[in-house]
XYZ file of C-alpha atoms in Angstrom:
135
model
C 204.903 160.831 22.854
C 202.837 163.715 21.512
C 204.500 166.981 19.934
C 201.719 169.288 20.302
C 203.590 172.210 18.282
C 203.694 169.864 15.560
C 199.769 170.368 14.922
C 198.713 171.304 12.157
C 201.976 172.315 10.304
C 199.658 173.882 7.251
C 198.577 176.815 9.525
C 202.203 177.236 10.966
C 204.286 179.881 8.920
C 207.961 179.008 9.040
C 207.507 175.505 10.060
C 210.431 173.570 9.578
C 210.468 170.805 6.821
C 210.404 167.328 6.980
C 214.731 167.160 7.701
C 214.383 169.986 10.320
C 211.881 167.806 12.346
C 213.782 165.004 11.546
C 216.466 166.335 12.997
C 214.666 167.801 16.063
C 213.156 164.153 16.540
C 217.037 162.550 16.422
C 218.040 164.354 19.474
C 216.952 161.983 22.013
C 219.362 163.916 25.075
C 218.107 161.605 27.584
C 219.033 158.308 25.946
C 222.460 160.071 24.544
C 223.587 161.353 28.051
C 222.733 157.853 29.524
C 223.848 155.823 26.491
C 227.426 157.887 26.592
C 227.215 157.273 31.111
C 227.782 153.669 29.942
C 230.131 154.172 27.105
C 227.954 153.458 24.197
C 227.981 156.257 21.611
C 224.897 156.203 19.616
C 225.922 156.987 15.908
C 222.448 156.611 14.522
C 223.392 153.124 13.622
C 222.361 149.525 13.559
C 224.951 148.679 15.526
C 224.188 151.130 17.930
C 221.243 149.338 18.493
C 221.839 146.370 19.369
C 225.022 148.305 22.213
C 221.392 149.834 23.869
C 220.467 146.670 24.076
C 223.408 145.464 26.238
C 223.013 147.867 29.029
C 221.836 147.373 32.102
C 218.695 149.159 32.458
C 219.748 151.245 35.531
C 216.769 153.458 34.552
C 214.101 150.982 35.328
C 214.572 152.131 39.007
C 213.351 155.504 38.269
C 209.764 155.972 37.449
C 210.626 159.879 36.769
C 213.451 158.963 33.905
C 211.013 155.574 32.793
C 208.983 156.880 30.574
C 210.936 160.140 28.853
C 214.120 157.469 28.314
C 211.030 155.366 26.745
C 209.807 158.473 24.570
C 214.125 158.913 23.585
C 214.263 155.232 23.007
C 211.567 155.141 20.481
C 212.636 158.398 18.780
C 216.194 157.148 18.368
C 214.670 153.685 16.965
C 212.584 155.785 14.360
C 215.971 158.331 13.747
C 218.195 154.947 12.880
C 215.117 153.658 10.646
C 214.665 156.984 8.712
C 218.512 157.115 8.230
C 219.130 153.600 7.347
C 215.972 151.936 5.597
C 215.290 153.284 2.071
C 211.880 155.226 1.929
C 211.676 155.089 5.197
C 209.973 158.706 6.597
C 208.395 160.446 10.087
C 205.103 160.809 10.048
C 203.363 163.224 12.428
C 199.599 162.134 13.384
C 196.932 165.109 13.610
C 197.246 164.070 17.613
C 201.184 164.965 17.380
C 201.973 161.513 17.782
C 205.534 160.941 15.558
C 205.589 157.767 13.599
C 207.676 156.109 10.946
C 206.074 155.500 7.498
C 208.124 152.884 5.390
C 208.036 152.729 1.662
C 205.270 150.046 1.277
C 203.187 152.518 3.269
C 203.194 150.435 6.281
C 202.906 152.825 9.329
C 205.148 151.919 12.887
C 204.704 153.233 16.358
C 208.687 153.882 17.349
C 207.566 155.243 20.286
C 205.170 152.841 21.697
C 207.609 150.252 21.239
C 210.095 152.649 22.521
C 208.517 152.509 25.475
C 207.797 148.597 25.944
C 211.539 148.851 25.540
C 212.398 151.300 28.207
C 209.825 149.004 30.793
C 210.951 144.998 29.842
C 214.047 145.285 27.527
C 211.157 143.054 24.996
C 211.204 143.512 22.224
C 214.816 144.533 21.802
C 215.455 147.584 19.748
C 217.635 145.150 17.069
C 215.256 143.152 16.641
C 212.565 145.962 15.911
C 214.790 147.111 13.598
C 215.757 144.064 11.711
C 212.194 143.546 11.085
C 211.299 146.791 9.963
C 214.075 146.970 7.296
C 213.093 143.302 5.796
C 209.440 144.957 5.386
């Protein structure tokens, strides 16, 4: 997923700071609305994770919802990262592309993975997880 208005933030008066686009990056509607449709509610943690990966992937079925649930999938992966793992960060490429930096510098495409998600169910969100925070 690219954010084109994310640019280049330097030339962008009023920009907002690194919580406001975490924040904007957290709200994943798509994956909420279909998360909550199943009666998971996604609380930004862990454990929320591994409920996502429980469902039955209704969505596959759709091409139109495939790859936007992917995009919401990878966001809310990289929103449960940032919140949980210490020195964990977003990270917006020149292209717009959002990304998770952790601590030891070590840079992780949420989305991509997001998506791979959203298409197979492999790897599972958890398990992304879990290895990001032992990194």
């Amino acid at each position: 997923m690219k954010i084109p208005f994310l640019g280049d933030r330097s030339k962008k008066p009023g920009f907002p700071d690194a919580e406001g686009i975490a924040e904007l990056l957290a709200e994943c509607e798509l994956l909420r609305s279909q998360a909550s449709e199943e009666g998971v509610q996604l609380d930004d943690s862990a454990a929320s994770l591994e409920e996502l990966d429980q469902l039955v992937p209704r969505w596959r079925d759709d091409e139109e919802i495939l790859p936007w649930l992917g995009n919401d999938a990878g966001l809310y992966l990289g929103t449960v990262i940032v919140r949980t793992v210490p020195g964990a960060a977003w990270e917006i490429w020149p292209n717009g592309q959002p990304v998770i930096r952790l601590a030891s510098g070590r840079e992780f495409d949420v989305v991509a993975s997001g998506q791979e998600w959203a298409s197979s169910g492999v790897p599972e969100l958890s398990q992304l997880y879990a290895e990001v925070a032992e990194a």
